[in-house]
XYZ file of C-alpha atoms in Angstrom:
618
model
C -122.655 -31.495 -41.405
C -122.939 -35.080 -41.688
C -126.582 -35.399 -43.825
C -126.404 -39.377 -43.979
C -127.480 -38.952 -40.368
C -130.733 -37.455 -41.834
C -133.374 -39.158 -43.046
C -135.687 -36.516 -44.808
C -139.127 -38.135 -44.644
C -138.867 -38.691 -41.054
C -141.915 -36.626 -39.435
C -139.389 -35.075 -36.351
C -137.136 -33.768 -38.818
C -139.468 -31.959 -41.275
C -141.033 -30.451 -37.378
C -137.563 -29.657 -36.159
C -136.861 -27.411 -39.137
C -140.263 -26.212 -39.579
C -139.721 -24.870 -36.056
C -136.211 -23.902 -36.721
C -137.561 -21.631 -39.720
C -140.279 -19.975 -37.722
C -138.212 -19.046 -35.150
C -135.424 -17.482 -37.484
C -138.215 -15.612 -38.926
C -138.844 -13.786 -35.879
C -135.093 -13.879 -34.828
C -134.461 -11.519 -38.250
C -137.676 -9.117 -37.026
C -135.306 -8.122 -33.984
C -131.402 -8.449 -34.987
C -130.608 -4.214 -36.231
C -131.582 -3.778 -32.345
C -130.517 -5.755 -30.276
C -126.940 -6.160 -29.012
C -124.293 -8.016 -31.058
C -123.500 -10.745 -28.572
C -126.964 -11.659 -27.740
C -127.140 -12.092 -32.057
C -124.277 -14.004 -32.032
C -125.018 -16.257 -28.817
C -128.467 -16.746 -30.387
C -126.804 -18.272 -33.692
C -124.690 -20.191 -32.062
C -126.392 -22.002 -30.253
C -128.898 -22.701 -32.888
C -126.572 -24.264 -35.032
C -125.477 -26.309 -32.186
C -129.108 -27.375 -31.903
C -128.977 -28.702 -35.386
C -125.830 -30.756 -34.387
C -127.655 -31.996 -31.162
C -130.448 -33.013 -33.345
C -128.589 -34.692 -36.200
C -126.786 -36.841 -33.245
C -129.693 -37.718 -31.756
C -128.241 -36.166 -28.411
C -130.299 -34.274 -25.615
C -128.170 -32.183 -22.852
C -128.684 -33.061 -19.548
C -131.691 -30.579 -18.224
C -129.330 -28.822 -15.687
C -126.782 -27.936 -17.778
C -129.421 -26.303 -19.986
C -130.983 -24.736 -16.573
C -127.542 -23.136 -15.432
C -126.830 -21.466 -19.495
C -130.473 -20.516 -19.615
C -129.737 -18.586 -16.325
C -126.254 -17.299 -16.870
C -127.790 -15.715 -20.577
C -131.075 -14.435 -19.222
C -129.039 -12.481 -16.336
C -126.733 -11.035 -18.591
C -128.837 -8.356 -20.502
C -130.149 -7.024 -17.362
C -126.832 -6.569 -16.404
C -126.574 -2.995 -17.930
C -130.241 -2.416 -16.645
C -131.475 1.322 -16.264
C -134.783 2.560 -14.806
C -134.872 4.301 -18.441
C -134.691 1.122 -20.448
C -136.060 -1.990 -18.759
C -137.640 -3.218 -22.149
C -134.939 -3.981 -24.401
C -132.725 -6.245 -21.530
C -136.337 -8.234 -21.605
C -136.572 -8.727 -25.136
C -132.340 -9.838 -25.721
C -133.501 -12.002 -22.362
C -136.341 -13.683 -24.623
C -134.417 -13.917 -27.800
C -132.021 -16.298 -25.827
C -134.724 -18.745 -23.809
C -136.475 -19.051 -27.317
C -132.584 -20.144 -29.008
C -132.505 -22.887 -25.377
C -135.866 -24.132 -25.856
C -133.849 -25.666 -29.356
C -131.170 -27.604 -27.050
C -134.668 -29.652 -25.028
C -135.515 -32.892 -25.546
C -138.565 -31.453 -28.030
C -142.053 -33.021 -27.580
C -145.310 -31.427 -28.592
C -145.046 -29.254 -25.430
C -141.597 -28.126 -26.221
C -142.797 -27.276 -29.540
C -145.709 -25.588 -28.912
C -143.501 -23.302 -26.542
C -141.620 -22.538 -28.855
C -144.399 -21.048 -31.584
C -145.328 -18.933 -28.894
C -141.878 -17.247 -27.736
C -141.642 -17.014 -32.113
C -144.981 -15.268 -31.649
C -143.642 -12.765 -28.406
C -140.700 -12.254 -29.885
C -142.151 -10.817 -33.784
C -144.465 -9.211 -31.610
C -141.436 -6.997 -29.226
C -140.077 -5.998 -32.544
C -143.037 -3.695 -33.535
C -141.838 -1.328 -30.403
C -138.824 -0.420 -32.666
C -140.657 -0.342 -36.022
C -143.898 -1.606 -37.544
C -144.042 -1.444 -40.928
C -145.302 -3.671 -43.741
C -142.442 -5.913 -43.568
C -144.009 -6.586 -39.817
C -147.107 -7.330 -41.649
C -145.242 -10.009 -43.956
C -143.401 -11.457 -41.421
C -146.361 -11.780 -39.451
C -148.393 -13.951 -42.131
C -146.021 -16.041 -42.902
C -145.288 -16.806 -39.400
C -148.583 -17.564 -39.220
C -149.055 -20.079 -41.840
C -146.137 -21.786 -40.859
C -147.068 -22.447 -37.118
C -150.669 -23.468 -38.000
C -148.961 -26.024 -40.447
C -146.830 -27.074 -37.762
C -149.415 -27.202 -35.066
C -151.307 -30.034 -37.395
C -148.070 -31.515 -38.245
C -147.837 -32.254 -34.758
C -151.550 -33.382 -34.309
C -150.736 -35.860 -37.595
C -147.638 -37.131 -35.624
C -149.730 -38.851 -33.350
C -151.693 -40.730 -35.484
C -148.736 -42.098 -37.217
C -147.382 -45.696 -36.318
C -144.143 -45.436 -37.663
C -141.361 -42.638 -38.437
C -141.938 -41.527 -41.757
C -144.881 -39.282 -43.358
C -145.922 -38.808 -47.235
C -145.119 -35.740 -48.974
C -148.585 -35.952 -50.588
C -149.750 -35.619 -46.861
C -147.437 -32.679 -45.876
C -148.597 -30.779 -49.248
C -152.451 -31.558 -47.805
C -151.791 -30.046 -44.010
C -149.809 -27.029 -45.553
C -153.121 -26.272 -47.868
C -154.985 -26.271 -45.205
C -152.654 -24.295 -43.557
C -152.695 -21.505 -45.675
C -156.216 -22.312 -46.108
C -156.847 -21.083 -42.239
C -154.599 -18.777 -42.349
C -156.235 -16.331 -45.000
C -159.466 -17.188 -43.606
C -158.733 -15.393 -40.778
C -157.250 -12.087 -42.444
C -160.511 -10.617 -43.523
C -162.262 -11.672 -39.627
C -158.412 -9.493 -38.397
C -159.527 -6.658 -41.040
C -163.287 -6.203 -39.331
C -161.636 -6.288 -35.491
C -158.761 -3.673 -36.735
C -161.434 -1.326 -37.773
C -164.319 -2.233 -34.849
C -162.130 -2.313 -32.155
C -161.057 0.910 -29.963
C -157.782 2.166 -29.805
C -155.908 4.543 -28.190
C -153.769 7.202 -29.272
C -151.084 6.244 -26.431
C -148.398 3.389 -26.687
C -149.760 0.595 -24.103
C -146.212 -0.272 -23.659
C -144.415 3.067 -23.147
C -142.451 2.858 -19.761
C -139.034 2.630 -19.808
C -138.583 2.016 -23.043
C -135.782 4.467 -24.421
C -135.127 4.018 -28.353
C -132.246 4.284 -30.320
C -131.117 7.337 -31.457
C -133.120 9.070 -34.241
C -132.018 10.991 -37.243
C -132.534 14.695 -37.538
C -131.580 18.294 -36.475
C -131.092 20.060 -32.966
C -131.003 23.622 -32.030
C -127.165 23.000 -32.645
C -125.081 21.789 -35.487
C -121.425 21.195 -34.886
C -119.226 21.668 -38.124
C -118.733 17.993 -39.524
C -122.032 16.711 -37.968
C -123.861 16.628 -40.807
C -121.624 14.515 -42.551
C -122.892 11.777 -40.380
C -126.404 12.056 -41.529
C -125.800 12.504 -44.662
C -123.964 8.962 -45.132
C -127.169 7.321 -43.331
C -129.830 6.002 -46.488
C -132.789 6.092 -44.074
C -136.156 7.139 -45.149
C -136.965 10.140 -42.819
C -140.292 11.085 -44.646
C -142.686 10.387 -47.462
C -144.525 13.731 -48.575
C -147.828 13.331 -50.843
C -147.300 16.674 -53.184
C -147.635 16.894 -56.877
C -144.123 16.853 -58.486
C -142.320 19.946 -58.314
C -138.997 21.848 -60.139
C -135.829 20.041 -58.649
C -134.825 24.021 -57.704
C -137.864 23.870 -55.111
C -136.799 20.442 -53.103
C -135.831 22.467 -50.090
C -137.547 20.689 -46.687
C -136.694 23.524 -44.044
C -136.231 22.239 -40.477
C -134.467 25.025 -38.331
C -133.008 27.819 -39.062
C -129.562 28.956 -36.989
C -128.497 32.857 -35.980
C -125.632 32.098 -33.960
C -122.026 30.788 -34.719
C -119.213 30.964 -32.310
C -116.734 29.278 -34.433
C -117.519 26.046 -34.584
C -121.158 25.686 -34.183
C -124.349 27.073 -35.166
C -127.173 27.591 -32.768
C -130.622 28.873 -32.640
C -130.953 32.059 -29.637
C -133.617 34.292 -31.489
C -136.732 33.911 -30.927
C -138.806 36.877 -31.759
C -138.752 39.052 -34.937
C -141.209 41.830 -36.607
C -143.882 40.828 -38.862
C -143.328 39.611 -42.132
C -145.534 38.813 -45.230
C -144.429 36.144 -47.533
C -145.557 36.164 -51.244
C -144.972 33.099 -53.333
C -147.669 30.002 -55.009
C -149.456 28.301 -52.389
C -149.009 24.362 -52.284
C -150.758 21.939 -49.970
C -149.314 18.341 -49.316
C -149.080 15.867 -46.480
C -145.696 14.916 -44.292
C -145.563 11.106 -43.003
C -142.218 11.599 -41.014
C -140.387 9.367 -38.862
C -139.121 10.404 -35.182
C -136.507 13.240 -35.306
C -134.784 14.408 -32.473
C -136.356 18.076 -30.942
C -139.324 17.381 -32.667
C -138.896 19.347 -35.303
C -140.918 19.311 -38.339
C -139.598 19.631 -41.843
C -141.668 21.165 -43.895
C -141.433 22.395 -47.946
C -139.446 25.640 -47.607
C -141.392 28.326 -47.154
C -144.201 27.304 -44.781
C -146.996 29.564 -43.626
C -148.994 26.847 -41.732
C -148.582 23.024 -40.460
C -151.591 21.105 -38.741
C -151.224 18.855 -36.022
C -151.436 18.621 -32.131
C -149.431 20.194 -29.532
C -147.363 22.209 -32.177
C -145.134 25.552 -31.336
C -144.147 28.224 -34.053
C -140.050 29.446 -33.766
C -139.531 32.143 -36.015
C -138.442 32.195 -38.577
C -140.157 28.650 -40.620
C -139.467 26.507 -37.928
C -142.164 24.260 -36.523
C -142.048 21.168 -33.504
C -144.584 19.463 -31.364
C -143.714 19.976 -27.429
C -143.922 16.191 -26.585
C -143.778 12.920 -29.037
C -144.646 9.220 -28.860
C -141.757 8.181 -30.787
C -143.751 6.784 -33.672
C -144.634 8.038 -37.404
C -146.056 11.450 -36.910
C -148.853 12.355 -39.950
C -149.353 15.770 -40.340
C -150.548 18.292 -43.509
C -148.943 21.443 -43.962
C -149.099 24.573 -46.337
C -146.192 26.080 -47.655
C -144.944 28.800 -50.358
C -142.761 28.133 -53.222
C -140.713 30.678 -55.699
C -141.540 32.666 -52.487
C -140.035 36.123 -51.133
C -140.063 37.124 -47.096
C -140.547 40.565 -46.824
C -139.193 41.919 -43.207
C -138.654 45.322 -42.278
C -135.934 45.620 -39.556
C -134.527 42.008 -39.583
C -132.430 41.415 -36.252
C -128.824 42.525 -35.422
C -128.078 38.941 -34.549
C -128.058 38.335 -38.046
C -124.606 40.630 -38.533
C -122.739 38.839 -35.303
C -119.884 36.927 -35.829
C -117.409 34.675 -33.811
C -114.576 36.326 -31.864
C -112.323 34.137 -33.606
C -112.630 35.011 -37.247
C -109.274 35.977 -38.498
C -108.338 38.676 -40.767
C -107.402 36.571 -43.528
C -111.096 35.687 -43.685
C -111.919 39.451 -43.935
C -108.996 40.060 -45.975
C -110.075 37.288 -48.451
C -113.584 38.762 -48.263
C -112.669 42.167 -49.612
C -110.730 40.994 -52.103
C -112.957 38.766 -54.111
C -116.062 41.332 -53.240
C -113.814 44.385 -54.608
C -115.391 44.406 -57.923
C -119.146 44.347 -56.462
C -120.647 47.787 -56.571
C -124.086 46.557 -54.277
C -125.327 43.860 -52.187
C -126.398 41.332 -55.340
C -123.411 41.454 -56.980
C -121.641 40.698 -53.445
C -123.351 38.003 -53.185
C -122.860 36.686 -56.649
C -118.973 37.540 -56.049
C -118.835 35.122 -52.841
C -121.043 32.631 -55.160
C -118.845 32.391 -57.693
C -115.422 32.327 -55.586
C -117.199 29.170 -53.650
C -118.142 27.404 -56.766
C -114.680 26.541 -57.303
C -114.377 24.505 -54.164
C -114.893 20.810 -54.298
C -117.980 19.527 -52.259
C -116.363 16.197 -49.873
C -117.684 14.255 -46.997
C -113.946 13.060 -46.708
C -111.051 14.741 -44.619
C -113.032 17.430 -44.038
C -111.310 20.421 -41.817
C -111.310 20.165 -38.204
C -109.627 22.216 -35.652
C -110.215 25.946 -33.832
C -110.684 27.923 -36.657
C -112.154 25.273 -39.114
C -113.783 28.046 -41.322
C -110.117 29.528 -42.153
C -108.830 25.725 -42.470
C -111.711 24.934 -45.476
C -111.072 28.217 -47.352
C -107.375 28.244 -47.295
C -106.133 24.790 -46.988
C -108.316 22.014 -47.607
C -110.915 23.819 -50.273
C -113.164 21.262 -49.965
C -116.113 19.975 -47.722
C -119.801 19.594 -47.414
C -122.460 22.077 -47.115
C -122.031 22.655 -43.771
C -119.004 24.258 -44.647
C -119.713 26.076 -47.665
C -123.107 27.393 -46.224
C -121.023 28.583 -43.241
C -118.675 30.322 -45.356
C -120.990 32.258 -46.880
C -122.854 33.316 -44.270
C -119.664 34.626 -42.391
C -118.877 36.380 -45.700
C -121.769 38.081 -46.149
C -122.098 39.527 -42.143
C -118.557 40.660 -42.828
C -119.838 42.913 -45.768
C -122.768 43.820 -43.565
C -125.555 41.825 -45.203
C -128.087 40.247 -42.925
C -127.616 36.278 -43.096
C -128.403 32.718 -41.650
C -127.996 29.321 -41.799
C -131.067 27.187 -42.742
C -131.301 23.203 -41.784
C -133.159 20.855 -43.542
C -133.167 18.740 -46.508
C -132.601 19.092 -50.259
C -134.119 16.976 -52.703
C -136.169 13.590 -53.121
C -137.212 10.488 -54.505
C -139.985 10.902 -56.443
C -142.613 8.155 -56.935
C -144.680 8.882 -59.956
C -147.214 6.065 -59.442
C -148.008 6.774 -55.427
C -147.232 10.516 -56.305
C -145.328 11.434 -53.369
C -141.436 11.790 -52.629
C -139.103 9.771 -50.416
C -136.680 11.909 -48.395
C -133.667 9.732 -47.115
C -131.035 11.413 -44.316
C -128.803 11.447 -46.851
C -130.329 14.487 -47.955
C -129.407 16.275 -45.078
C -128.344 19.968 -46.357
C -127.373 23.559 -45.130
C -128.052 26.275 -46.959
C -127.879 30.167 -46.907
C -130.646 32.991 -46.637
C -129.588 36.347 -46.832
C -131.550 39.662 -46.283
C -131.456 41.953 -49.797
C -133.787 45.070 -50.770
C -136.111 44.458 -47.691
C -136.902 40.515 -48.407
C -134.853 37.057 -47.464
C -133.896 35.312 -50.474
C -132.225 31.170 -50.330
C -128.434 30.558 -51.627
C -127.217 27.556 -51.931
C -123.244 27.700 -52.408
C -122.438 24.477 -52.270
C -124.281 23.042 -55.350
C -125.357 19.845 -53.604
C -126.453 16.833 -56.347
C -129.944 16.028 -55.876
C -132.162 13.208 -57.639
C -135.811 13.014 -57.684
C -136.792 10.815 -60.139
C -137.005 7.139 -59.620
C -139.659 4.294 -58.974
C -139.182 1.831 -56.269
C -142.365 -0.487 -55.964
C -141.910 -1.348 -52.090
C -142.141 2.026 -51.718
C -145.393 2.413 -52.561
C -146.081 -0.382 -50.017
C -144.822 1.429 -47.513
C -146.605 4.685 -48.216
C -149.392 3.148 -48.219
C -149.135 1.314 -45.043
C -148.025 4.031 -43.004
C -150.815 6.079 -44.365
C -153.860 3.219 -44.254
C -152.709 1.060 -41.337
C -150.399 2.916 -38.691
C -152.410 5.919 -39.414
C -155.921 4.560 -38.826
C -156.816 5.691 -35.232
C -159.631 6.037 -33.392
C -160.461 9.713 -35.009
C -160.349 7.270 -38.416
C -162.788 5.193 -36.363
C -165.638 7.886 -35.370
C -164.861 9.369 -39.463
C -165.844 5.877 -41.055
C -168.749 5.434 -38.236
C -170.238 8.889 -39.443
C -170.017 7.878 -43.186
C -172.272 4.728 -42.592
C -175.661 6.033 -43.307
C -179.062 3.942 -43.311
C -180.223 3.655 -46.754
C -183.890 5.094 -47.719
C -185.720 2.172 -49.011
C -188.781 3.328 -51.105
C -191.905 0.443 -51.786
C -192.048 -0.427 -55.131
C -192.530 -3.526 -57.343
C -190.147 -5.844 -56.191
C -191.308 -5.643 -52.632
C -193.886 -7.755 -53.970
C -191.646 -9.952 -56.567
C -189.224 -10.914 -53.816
C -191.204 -13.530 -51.413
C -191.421 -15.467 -55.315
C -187.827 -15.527 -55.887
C -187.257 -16.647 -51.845
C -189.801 -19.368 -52.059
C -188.371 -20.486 -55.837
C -184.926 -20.158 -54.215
C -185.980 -22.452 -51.297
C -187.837 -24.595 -53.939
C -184.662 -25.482 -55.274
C -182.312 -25.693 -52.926
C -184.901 -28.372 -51.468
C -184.359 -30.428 -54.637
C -180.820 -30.044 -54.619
C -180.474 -31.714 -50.956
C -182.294 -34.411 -52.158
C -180.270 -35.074 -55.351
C -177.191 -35.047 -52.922
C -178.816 -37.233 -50.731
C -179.358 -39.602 -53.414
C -175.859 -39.318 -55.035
C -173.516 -39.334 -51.875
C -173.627 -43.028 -50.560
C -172.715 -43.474 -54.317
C -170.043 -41.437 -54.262
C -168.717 -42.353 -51.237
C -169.111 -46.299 -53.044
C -167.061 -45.287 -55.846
C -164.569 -43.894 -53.953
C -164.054 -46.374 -51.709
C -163.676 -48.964 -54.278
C -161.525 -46.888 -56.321
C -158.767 -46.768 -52.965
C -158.456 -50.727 -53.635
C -158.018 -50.780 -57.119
C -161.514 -50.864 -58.763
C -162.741 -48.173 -60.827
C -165.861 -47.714 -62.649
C -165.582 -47.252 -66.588
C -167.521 -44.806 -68.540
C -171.483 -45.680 -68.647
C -170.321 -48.955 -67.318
C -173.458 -50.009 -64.875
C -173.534 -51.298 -61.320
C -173.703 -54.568 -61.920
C -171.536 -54.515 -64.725
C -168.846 -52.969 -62.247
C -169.518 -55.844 -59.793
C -168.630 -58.639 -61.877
C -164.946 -57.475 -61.982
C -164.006 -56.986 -58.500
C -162.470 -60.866 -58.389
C -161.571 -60.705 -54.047
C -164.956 -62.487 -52.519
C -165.126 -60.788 -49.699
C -165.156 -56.707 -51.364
C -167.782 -58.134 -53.858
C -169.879 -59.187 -51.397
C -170.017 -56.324 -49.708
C -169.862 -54.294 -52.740
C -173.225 -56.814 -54.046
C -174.754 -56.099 -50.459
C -174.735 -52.382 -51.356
C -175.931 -52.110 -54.894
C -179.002 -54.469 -53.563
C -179.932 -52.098 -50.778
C -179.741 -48.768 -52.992
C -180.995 -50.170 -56.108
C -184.076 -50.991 -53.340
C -184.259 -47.429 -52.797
C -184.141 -45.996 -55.967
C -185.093 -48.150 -58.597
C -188.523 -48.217 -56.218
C -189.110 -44.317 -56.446
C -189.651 -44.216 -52.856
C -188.219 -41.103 -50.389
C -184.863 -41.751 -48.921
C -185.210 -41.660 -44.568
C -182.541 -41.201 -42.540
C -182.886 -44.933 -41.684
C -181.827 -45.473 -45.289
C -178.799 -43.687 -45.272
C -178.048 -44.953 -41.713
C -177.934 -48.450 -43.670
C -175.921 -47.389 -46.112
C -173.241 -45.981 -44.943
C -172.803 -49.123 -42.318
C -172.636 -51.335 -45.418
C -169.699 -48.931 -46.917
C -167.730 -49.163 -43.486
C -167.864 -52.519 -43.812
C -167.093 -52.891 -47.169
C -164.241 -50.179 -46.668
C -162.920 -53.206 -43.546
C -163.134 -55.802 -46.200
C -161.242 -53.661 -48.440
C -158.204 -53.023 -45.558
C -158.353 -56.989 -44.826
């Protein structure tokens, strides 16, 4: 780029890229989701707007018209009745990138702070989270600084603006800006809300992490290379061997999938130490709720129980769902007659699965030491997200050719195994493990932690394997963290139920007469007393001020105990002594004379500084 062209205290330039910042600062609110050529079409020509501007070169306004046209129309050219708002906000993301390539003038300008505004503002349908919040402020500071960067503009007779000056409007920038956060703070909690999304029609978001009521082998291997946060949980810190977040649990597998087809089971009574905690999760897909493995109860709206442990809300809004929950840990499900579905297996299981079965169960002489047996043989199998088996019969590929996989695979084997020796079993979905965060006191769950694992049905009660010996680790600190938890839980959570809670809390105090009923008109009137004195003290002192400080801007400042008249006799230009004799005269008159200052008096005064603040300029 050829920087002799710019000429850095020029007033247009430091507005140009004031602007140009501001509007990147929304642009990076709104890139993960939108599409790639609208990203790249908006960079482009932004960078071509910084060449324009360095040349000093404005497009003709109908060339701009006809590209501002042919990009606008090309985002609604994939345009479904099930997402009309995303093909609005790629349309905006490119007028705000053409508004760059105008001639700019205050108008321009001001256009542009407010498509920066629209455009931070479309980004909170995808996500709103503290780094909205952030974004948001500093967005804010910026465009009031610009807005009296512009005003200053006008005043100015020539090109160039001091830096002294720019550090001025940008304290008062930030100045305004805070001031307004705490008069924000008292409208978020006054004003009513409502527990639907204003702008919910045809809006259709991008796919969400989670579980279904079917898991095809290899799917999970997808999740678990995605490092999104799914949920936060506030729980005390618990043993890494009870980090198991149960989801769904599967019954059926024909092969090459597991579903979920039973519904209904006998009762069953679960024994195990009761634990209470709180779930901030993000959207899943089905609506399923994870929830610390074993759960016996989960509070929210519109919720529906699926035997066995498996918990989701009929309809969601596609935001953070908060919920609280009570679960079981070290726990033991005691069923009588569990169902036959739980001994099925796929047509297509081949007998050198069996075969391999009964030989490494030969030695077991009951059900535990089966189980250990099939334990044990798996352990020995290497635990892979890569080149994992595929095919018909991926079961017989993973156990006889490949040996390795994830837990999809292991958790599969087992299960097969163990319906083959005639042991009850299924396939639980969830997740295993956690960050813990020792100062909020609650653990991050990432998709990564996506797991399968086995339950099998011994001696009357369902007790958790987990063959594949999936690494967990739950013990780190992240500070933003924290910011987050705490935003999801103060701010996104505060509805109008938070409203009518913190309207009940407000009570009228009792006020009880006592003594200083009767010693607080004293302290009022000695109060007023004073503050009476004090305006006229300032009154005295501020056409002196306002003197010295004019004299000081031309060059004349008054020494240490150095009197008025004393001060005079230096000032060697005629016509700023004069003045500057004219106004020591006229308040001398006034104060040396002990007589009450009028508004008359100060009327005079501050004509005579005017005019000595002319002769200064001349």
């Amino acid at each position: 780029m050829p920087l002799r062209y710019i000429t850095l205290n020029r007033a247009e330039n430091y507005i140009f890229f004031l602007s140009f910042f501001i509007a990147t600062v929304s642009f990076t609110a709104i890139i993960p989701h939108i599409s790639s050529y609208v990203n790249f079409a908006f960079i482009l020509i932004m960078i071509l707007s910084i060449l324009l501007h360095v040349k000093k070169i404005s497009p003709p306004i109908w060339i701009l018209n006809a590209i501002s046209v042919f990009l606008i129309i090309m985002p609604f050219l994939t345009l479904s009745h099930e997402d009309i708002l995303l093909p609005s906000i790629e349309s905006l993301t490119l007028i705000l990138s053409i508004r760059f390539l105008t001639k700019k003038t205050s108008r321009e300008y001001l256009q542009i702070y407010l498509l920066s505004l629209l455009l931070l503002g479309s980004s909170s349908l995808f996500d709103i989270s503290w780094i909205f919040f952030l974004r948001l402020l500093i967005m804010l500071i910026l465009t009031v600084f610009a807005i009296l960067l512009l005003a200053y503009m006008k005043e100015l007779t020539e090109g160039s603006i001091d830096f002294t000056i720019l550090l001025s409007l940008m304290k008062l920038a930030i100045f305004i800006s805070v001031l307004s956060i705490p008069l924000s703070a008292f409208f978020f909690i006054i004003l009513p809300r409502t527990p639907f999304p204003l702008m919910d029609i045809g809006f259709s978001p991008k796919t969400k992490t989670g579980f279904s009521s079917t898991v095809n082998l290899g799917s999970i291997r997808e999740i678990e290379e995605d490092n999104t946060i799914v949920m936060r949980v506030k729980i005390k810190q618990l043993p890494d061997e009870e980090l198991y977040w149960r989801i769904i649990t599967f019954d059926t597998f024909d092969g090459n999938a597991w579903q979920r087809k039973f519904f209904k089971s006998d009762r069953i009574k679960i024994r195990g130490e009761r634990i209470d905690y709180t779930i901030i999760l993000e959207p899943l897909t089905e609506n399923y709720l994870p929830t610390l493995d074993y759960p016996i109860d989960v509070f929210t709206k519109n919720i529906v129980y699926e035997y066995p442990g498996s918990y989701r809300v009929i309809f969601s809004s596609g935001k953070a769902l908060k919920y609280d929950a009570t679960s079981r840990i070290k726990y033991q499900i005691y069923e009588d007659r569990p169902s036959e579905v739980y001994l099925s297996l796929p047509y297509n299981i081949s007998d050198r699965v069996r075969m391999l079965t009964e030989q490494i169960t030969s030695k077991a002489v009951n059900q535990r030491d089966t189980v250990e047996s099939i334990l044990n043989f798996l352990s020995n199998y290497q635990y892979s997200l890569r080149d994992l088996p595929v095919g018909d019969n991926s079961i017989e590929d993973f156990l006889f050719n490949k040996k390795k996989g994830n837990c999809e695979y292991f958790a599969t084997a087992m299960a097969i195994m163990l319906r083959i020796k005639g042991i009850p079993a299924r396939v639980v979905g969830g997740f295993k493990g956690g960050t813990y965060n020792s100062i909020g006191g609650y653990y991050v769950v990432r998709a990564s932690d996506a797991h399968l694992w086995v339950e099998a049905w011994l001696d009357g009660k369902w007790l958790r394997f987990d063959p594949s010996g999936k690494f967990i680790q739950t013990r780190e600190f992240f500070f933003f963290h924290i910011i987050d938890y705490l935003w999801n839980s103060i701010v996104l959570e505060y509805d109008i139920k938070a409203q009518f809670r913190l309207a009940k809390s407000i009570k009228i105090p009792k006020i009880e007469f006592n003594l200083w009923i009767l010693i607080l008109p004293f302290f009022l009137i000695l109060i007023y007393s004073f503050l009476k004195v004090y305006r006229h003290v300032k009154l005295m002192r501020d056409p002196l001020n306002r003197f010295f400080s004019i004299m000081k801007k031309y060059g004349y400042e008054r020494k240490k105990n150095q009197g008025l008249e004393e001060f005079i006799s230096t000032i060697d230009k005629l016509p700023l002594k004069q003045k500057a004799e004219w106004f020591v005269k006229e308040f001398q008159d006034i104060y040396f004379k002990d007589r009450k200052i009028e508004k008359e008096d100060l009327k005079k005064l501050k004509i005579i500084l005017e005019r000595l603040n002319e002769a200064g300029k001349s």
